[in-house]
Each structure stands twice: as structure tokens, then as C-alpha cells.
Amino acid sequence: MSPYFWGALGTGLCVGMSILGAAWGIFATGSSLLGAATRAPRITSKNLISIIFCEAVAIYGVIVTIILQTKMADRIDPDPKTGLYDMYAIYSGYSIFGAGLTCGFSNLVCGMCVGIVGSSCALSDAQNATLFVKILVVEIFGSALGLFGVIVGIIMSGNVKWAAAA
């Protein structure tokens, strides 16, 4: 299989799963926020920070996808005699695939985590306003999971080169 297929699949999975995680988190947080706001309307504006954290997950995926896409080189054809690609091209394709998959899964789980904690934050803030900052700290730590995925994805794709130096 072409290493360019693996690289393109990795970039697609990175942005797709990151956006899926952000959407799931926004859904979980937003529905709880709207439900809790019927009891305590004061919570709507300050609990929007949870929605922003969820949206940041999608932005992480877009940033890493742009980085991975810039690592994709012009197409190099396989060796006409053997039909095999250069080992550098194979390594690069799998490296970009792995980086995209790692970042995508990390952001998917991060979006779920931030969504669940944001939902809890909205519900508990409606009951007791002193709990908001305490739960927000937990939400910040949950959001760091996405940053870890970004860092690992960038490191994994750092040594990509599609052909040996001439």
C-alpha cells in the first residue's frame, strides 16, 4: 500500500476524531448547561468556559493536521523493478499515520473528558456557586490531555523525510 495513503489517513483521522471529541463535549456540556440554567440563570455566562475548552480540542486537531499536511511531500513513485517504495517513504507514511492517530484519539478522549466535567460543573454550579472554581481546575487538567496528544503527535512526525538526502 502507498505510504501516501497512510499519511493522508493519519491527517484525516487527526482532524476527524478531534472534531468528534469536541462535538461530543459541547453536546454534553451544552445540554447540561441549558438544563441547569433554567434553575439558576446566573450560571450561563461563566460556564461558557467549558464550551470554549471543548472547542479548543477541535483547534488542537486542526493545528496538528496542518503540521502533518506540511510534512507530506510530493509523490514519489515506487521502484519500477520491484514495485516497492523507498524505506524513507514507508517510514514517513507510517509516522504521519501514527502521529495523526495518536493526536486524534487523544483529542477524542479529551473532548469526552472535558464535556463530562463541564456538564458536572454546570450542574454543581447551579446548586452551589462556590464549587465552580474547584471543578474548573479539574476541567483544566482534563483539557491538558489534548495538549499531550498534540505534543506527542508533533514529536512522532519530527523525523519525517520521504527520501534519502541526495
PDB file of C-alpha atoms in Angstrom:
ATOM      1  CA  MET A   1       0.000   0.000   0.000  1.00  0.00           C
ATOM      2  CA  SER A   2       1.134   3.506  -0.719  1.00  0.00           C
ATOM      3  CA  PRO A   3       2.751   5.369   2.184  1.00  0.00           C
ATOM      4  CA  TYR A   4       0.899   8.459   0.981  1.00  0.00           C
ATOM      5  CA  PHE A   5      -2.361   6.673   1.754  1.00  0.00           C
ATOM      6  CA  TRP A   6      -1.214   6.112   5.350  1.00  0.00           C
ATOM      7  CA  GLY A   7      -0.108   9.719   5.703  1.00  0.00           C
ATOM      8  CA  ALA A   8      -3.392  11.044   4.325  1.00  0.00           C
ATOM      9  CA  LEU A   9      -5.375   8.661   6.538  1.00  0.00           C
ATOM     10  CA  GLY A  10      -3.439   9.871   9.587  1.00  0.00           C
ATOM     11  CA  THR A  11      -4.124  13.515   8.846  1.00  0.00           C
ATOM     12  CA  GLY A  12      -7.799  12.789   8.208  1.00  0.00           C
ATOM     13  CA  LEU A  13      -8.200  10.804  11.410  1.00  0.00           C
ATOM     14  CA  CYS A  14      -6.459  13.518  13.384  1.00  0.00           C
ATOM     15  CA  VAL A  15      -8.869  16.265  12.413  1.00  0.00           C
ATOM     16  CA  GLY A  16     -11.921  13.999  12.270  1.00  0.00           C
ATOM     17  CA  MET A  17     -11.566  12.459  15.716  1.00  0.00           C
ATOM     18  CA  SER A  18     -10.598  15.794  17.255  1.00  0.00           C
ATOM     19  CA  ILE A  19     -13.742  17.428  15.920  1.00  0.00           C
ATOM     20  CA  LEU A  20     -15.804  14.431  17.016  1.00  0.00           C
ATOM     21  CA  GLY A  21     -14.433  14.749  20.553  1.00  0.00           C
ATOM     22  CA  ALA A  22     -15.131  18.484  20.590  1.00  0.00           C
ATOM     23  CA  ALA A  23     -18.670  17.956  19.326  1.00  0.00           C
ATOM     24  CA  TRP A  24     -19.372  15.309  21.936  1.00  0.00           C
ATOM     25  CA  GLY A  25     -18.009  17.559  24.692  1.00  0.00           C
ATOM     26  CA  ILE A  26     -20.015  20.568  23.511  1.00  0.00           C
ATOM     27  CA  PHE A  27     -23.149  18.422  23.379  1.00  0.00           C
ATOM     28  CA  ALA A  28     -22.650  17.073  26.903  1.00  0.00           C
ATOM     29  CA  THR A  29     -21.724  20.422  28.412  1.00  0.00           C
ATOM     30  CA  GLY A  30     -24.273  22.471  26.483  1.00  0.00           C
ATOM     31  CA  SER A  31     -27.238  20.270  27.276  1.00  0.00           C
ATOM     32  CA  SER A  32     -26.427  20.260  30.988  1.00  0.00           C
ATOM     33  CA  LEU A  33     -25.742  23.977  30.956  1.00  0.00           C
ATOM     34  CA  LEU A  34     -29.110  24.743  29.392  1.00  0.00           C
ATOM     35  CA  GLY A  35     -30.902  22.423  31.782  1.00  0.00           C
ATOM     36  CA  ALA A  36     -29.193  23.842  34.858  1.00  0.00           C
ATOM     37  CA  ALA A  37     -29.706  27.421  33.661  1.00  0.00           C
ATOM     38  CA  THR A  38     -33.460  27.001  33.986  1.00  0.00           C
ATOM     39  CA  ARG A  39     -32.954  26.638  37.726  1.00  0.00           C
ATOM     40  CA  ALA A  40     -30.149  29.211  38.116  1.00  0.00           C
ATOM     41  CA  PRO A  41     -29.865  31.634  35.153  1.00  0.00           C
ATOM     42  CA  ARG A  42     -26.733  33.234  36.658  1.00  0.00           C
ATOM     43  CA  ILE A  43     -24.555  30.278  35.569  1.00  0.00           C
ATOM     44  CA  THR A  44     -24.869  30.663  31.793  1.00  0.00           C
ATOM     45  CA  SER A  45     -22.143  33.192  31.115  1.00  0.00           C
ATOM     46  CA  LYS A  46     -19.405  31.868  33.376  1.00  0.00           C
ATOM     47  CA  ASN A  47     -20.000  28.249  32.411  1.00  0.00           C
ATOM     48  CA  LEU A  48     -19.375  29.048  28.742  1.00  0.00           C
ATOM     49  CA  ILE A  49     -15.695  28.497  29.548  1.00  0.00           C
ATOM     50  CA  SER A  50     -16.466  24.767  29.433  1.00  0.00           C
ATOM     51  CA  ILE A  51     -17.731  25.149  25.858  1.00  0.00           C
ATOM     52  CA  ILE A  52     -14.559  27.050  24.963  1.00  0.00           C
ATOM     53  CA  PHE A  53     -12.410  24.238  26.390  1.00  0.00           C
ATOM     54  CA  CYS A  54     -14.304  21.767  24.214  1.00  0.00           C
ATOM     55  CA  GLU A  55     -13.804  23.928  21.134  1.00  0.00           C
ATOM     56  CA  ALA A  56     -10.080  24.108  21.874  1.00  0.00           C
ATOM     57  CA  VAL A  57      -9.941  20.337  21.347  1.00  0.00           C
ATOM     58  CA  ALA A  58     -11.040  20.775  17.728  1.00  0.00           C
ATOM     59  CA  ILE A  59      -8.483  23.536  17.263  1.00  0.00           C
ATOM     60  CA  TYR A  60      -5.734  21.219  18.551  1.00  0.00           C
ATOM     61  CA  GLY A  61      -6.659  18.717  15.866  1.00  0.00           C
ATOM     62  CA  VAL A  62      -6.714  21.320  13.113  1.00  0.00           C
ATOM     63  CA  ILE A  63      -3.281  22.631  14.141  1.00  0.00           C
ATOM     64  CA  VAL A  64      -1.697  19.168  14.154  1.00  0.00           C
ATOM     65  CA  THR A  65      -3.378  18.312  10.851  1.00  0.00           C
ATOM     66  CA  ILE A  66      -1.849  21.396   9.264  1.00  0.00           C
ATOM     67  CA  ILE A  67       1.556  20.414  10.642  1.00  0.00           C
ATOM     68  CA  LEU A  68       1.189  16.854   9.365  1.00  0.00           C
ATOM     69  CA  GLN A  69      -0.032  18.025   5.975  1.00  0.00           C
ATOM     70  CA  THR A  70       3.064  20.190   5.540  1.00  0.00           C
ATOM     71  CA  LYS A  71       5.158  17.066   6.130  1.00  0.00           C
ATOM     72  CA  MET A  72       3.550  15.313   3.163  1.00  0.00           C
ATOM     73  CA  ALA A  73       5.980  15.502   0.246  1.00  0.00           C
ATOM     74  CA  ASP A  74       5.452  15.423  -3.489  1.00  0.00           C
ATOM     75  CA  ARG A  75       4.580  11.973  -4.715  1.00  0.00           C
ATOM     76  CA  ILE A  76       7.486   9.598  -5.121  1.00  0.00           C
ATOM     77  CA  ASP A  77       6.725   6.607  -7.322  1.00  0.00           C
ATOM     78  CA  PRO A  78       7.739   3.099  -6.256  1.00  0.00           C
ATOM     79  CA  ASP A  79      10.736   1.366  -7.782  1.00  0.00           C
ATOM     80  CA  PRO A  80       9.622   0.191 -11.250  1.00  0.00           C
ATOM     81  CA  LYS A  81      11.522  -3.115 -10.942  1.00  0.00           C
ATOM     82  CA  THR A  82      10.290  -4.224  -7.522  1.00  0.00           C
ATOM     83  CA  GLY A  83       7.161  -2.109  -7.082  1.00  0.00           C
ATOM     84  CA  LEU A  84       8.316  -1.192  -3.581  1.00  0.00           C
ATOM     85  CA  TYR A  85       8.584   2.249  -2.073  1.00  0.00           C
ATOM     86  CA  ASP A  86      11.749   3.655  -0.571  1.00  0.00           C
ATOM     87  CA  MET A  87      12.172   2.798   3.120  1.00  0.00           C
ATOM     88  CA  TYR A  88      12.175   6.509   3.977  1.00  0.00           C
ATOM     89  CA  ALA A  89       8.794   6.924   2.294  1.00  0.00           C
ATOM     90  CA  ILE A  90       7.346   3.933   4.135  1.00  0.00           C
ATOM     91  CA  TYR A  91       8.669   5.209   7.468  1.00  0.00           C
ATOM     92  CA  SER A  92       7.288   8.681   6.763  1.00  0.00           C
ATOM     93  CA  GLY A  93       3.839   7.414   5.823  1.00  0.00           C
ATOM     94  CA  TYR A  94       3.541   5.279   8.935  1.00  0.00           C
ATOM     95  CA  SER A  95       4.976   8.035  11.100  1.00  0.00           C
ATOM     96  CA  ILE A  96       2.385  10.554   9.922  1.00  0.00           C
ATOM     97  CA  PHE A  97      -0.348   7.932  10.300  1.00  0.00           C
ATOM     98  CA  GLY A  98       0.737   7.169  13.867  1.00  0.00           C
ATOM     99  CA  ALA A  99       1.013  10.842  14.771  1.00  0.00           C
ATOM    100  CA  GLY A 100      -2.446  11.594  13.419  1.00  0.00           C
ATOM    101  CA  LEU A 101      -3.995   8.559  15.089  1.00  0.00           C
ATOM    102  CA  THR A 102      -2.371   9.365  18.437  1.00  0.00           C
ATOM    103  CA  CYS A 103      -3.418  13.003  18.371  1.00  0.00           C
ATOM    104  CA  GLY A 104      -6.916  12.154  17.139  1.00  0.00           C
ATOM    105  CA  PHE A 105      -7.602   9.553  19.825  1.00  0.00           C
ATOM    106  CA  SER A 106      -6.124  11.799  22.474  1.00  0.00           C
ATOM    107  CA  ASN A 107      -8.380  14.664  21.454  1.00  0.00           C
ATOM    108  CA  LEU A 108     -11.413  12.391  21.201  1.00  0.00           C
ATOM    109  CA  VAL A 109     -10.937  11.278  24.801  1.00  0.00           C
ATOM    110  CA  CYS A 110     -10.069  14.826  25.865  1.00  0.00           C
ATOM    111  CA  GLY A 111     -13.311  16.135  24.392  1.00  0.00           C
ATOM    112  CA  MET A 112     -15.280  13.479  26.231  1.00  0.00           C
ATOM    113  CA  CYS A 113     -13.468  14.237  29.479  1.00  0.00           C
ATOM    114  CA  VAL A 114     -13.936  17.993  29.218  1.00  0.00           C
ATOM    115  CA  GLY A 115     -17.581  17.502  28.252  1.00  0.00           C
ATOM    116  CA  ILE A 116     -18.351  15.288  31.224  1.00  0.00           C
ATOM    117  CA  VAL A 117     -16.523  17.551  33.675  1.00  0.00           C
ATOM    118  CA  GLY A 118     -18.110  20.655  32.104  1.00  0.00           C
ATOM    119  CA  SER A 119     -21.520  19.069  32.487  1.00  0.00           C
ATOM    120  CA  SER A 120     -20.802  18.359  36.146  1.00  0.00           C
ATOM    121  CA  CYS A 121     -19.507  21.883  36.572  1.00  0.00           C
ATOM    122  CA  ALA A 122     -22.722  23.406  35.255  1.00  0.00           C
ATOM    123  CA  LEU A 123     -24.929  21.183  37.386  1.00  0.00           C
ATOM    124  CA  SER A 124     -22.933  21.693  40.572  1.00  0.00           C
ATOM    125  CA  ASP A 125     -22.615  25.447  39.997  1.00  0.00           C
ATOM    126  CA  ALA A 126     -26.395  25.661  39.794  1.00  0.00           C
ATOM    127  CA  GLN A 127     -26.582  24.015  43.226  1.00  0.00           C
ATOM    128  CA  ASN A 128     -23.623  25.710  44.936  1.00  0.00           C
ATOM    129  CA  ALA A 129     -21.752  28.654  43.399  1.00  0.00           C
ATOM    130  CA  THR A 130     -18.596  28.023  45.457  1.00  0.00           C
ATOM    131  CA  LEU A 131     -17.903  24.773  43.575  1.00  0.00           C
ATOM    132  CA  PHE A 132     -17.327  26.439  40.183  1.00  0.00           C
ATOM    133  CA  VAL A 133     -13.626  27.259  40.571  1.00  0.00           C
ATOM    134  CA  LYS A 134     -12.840  23.897  42.159  1.00  0.00           C
ATOM    135  CA  ILE A 135     -14.391  21.943  39.310  1.00  0.00           C
ATOM    136  CA  LEU A 136     -12.875  24.302  36.737  1.00  0.00           C
ATOM    137  CA  VAL A 137      -9.410  23.251  37.940  1.00  0.00           C
ATOM    138  CA  VAL A 138     -10.327  19.629  37.251  1.00  0.00           C
ATOM    139  CA  GLU A 139     -11.546  20.654  33.813  1.00  0.00           C
ATOM    140  CA  ILE A 140      -8.253  22.371  33.058  1.00  0.00           C
ATOM    141  CA  PHE A 141      -6.372  19.177  33.924  1.00  0.00           C
ATOM    142  CA  GLY A 142      -8.717  17.214  31.666  1.00  0.00           C
ATOM    143  CA  SER A 143      -8.040  19.668  28.865  1.00  0.00           C
ATOM    144  CA  ALA A 144      -4.315  19.015  29.226  1.00  0.00           C
ATOM    145  CA  LEU A 145      -4.880  15.522  27.797  1.00  0.00           C
ATOM    146  CA  GLY A 146      -5.406  17.097  24.392  1.00  0.00           C
ATOM    147  CA  LEU A 147      -2.181  19.068  24.671  1.00  0.00           C
ATOM    148  CA  PHE A 148      -0.310  15.866  25.456  1.00  0.00           C
ATOM    149  CA  GLY A 149      -1.645  14.367  22.240  1.00  0.00           C
ATOM    150  CA  VAL A 150      -0.546  17.441  20.281  1.00  0.00           C
ATOM    151  CA  ILE A 151       2.964  17.240  21.713  1.00  0.00           C
ATOM    152  CA  VAL A 152       3.290  13.509  21.071  1.00  0.00           C
ATOM    153  CA  GLY A 153       1.962  13.904  17.521  1.00  0.00           C
ATOM    154  CA  ILE A 154       4.483  16.625  16.729  1.00  0.00           C
ATOM    155  CA  ILE A 155       7.333  14.579  18.191  1.00  0.00           C
ATOM    156  CA  MET A 156       6.282  11.450  16.270  1.00  0.00           C
ATOM    157  CA  SER A 157       6.294  13.296  12.963  1.00  0.00           C
ATOM    158  CA  GLY A 158       9.528  15.171  13.633  1.00  0.00           C
ATOM    159  CA  ASN A 159      11.887  12.871  11.690  1.00  0.00           C
ATOM    160  CA  VAL A 160       9.788  12.540   8.564  1.00  0.00           C
ATOM    161  CA  LYS A 161      11.742  12.653   5.310  1.00  0.00           C
ATOM    162  CA  TRP A 162      10.394  10.988   2.231  1.00  0.00           C
ATOM    163  CA  ALA A 163      13.666  10.197   0.514  1.00  0.00           C
ATOM    164  CA  ALA A 164      17.333   9.843   1.371  1.00  0.00           C
ATOM    165  CA  ALA A 165      19.391  13.005   1.149  1.00  0.00           C
ATOM    166  CA  ALA A 166      20.903  13.298  -2.295  1.00  0.00           C
TER     167      ALA A 166
END
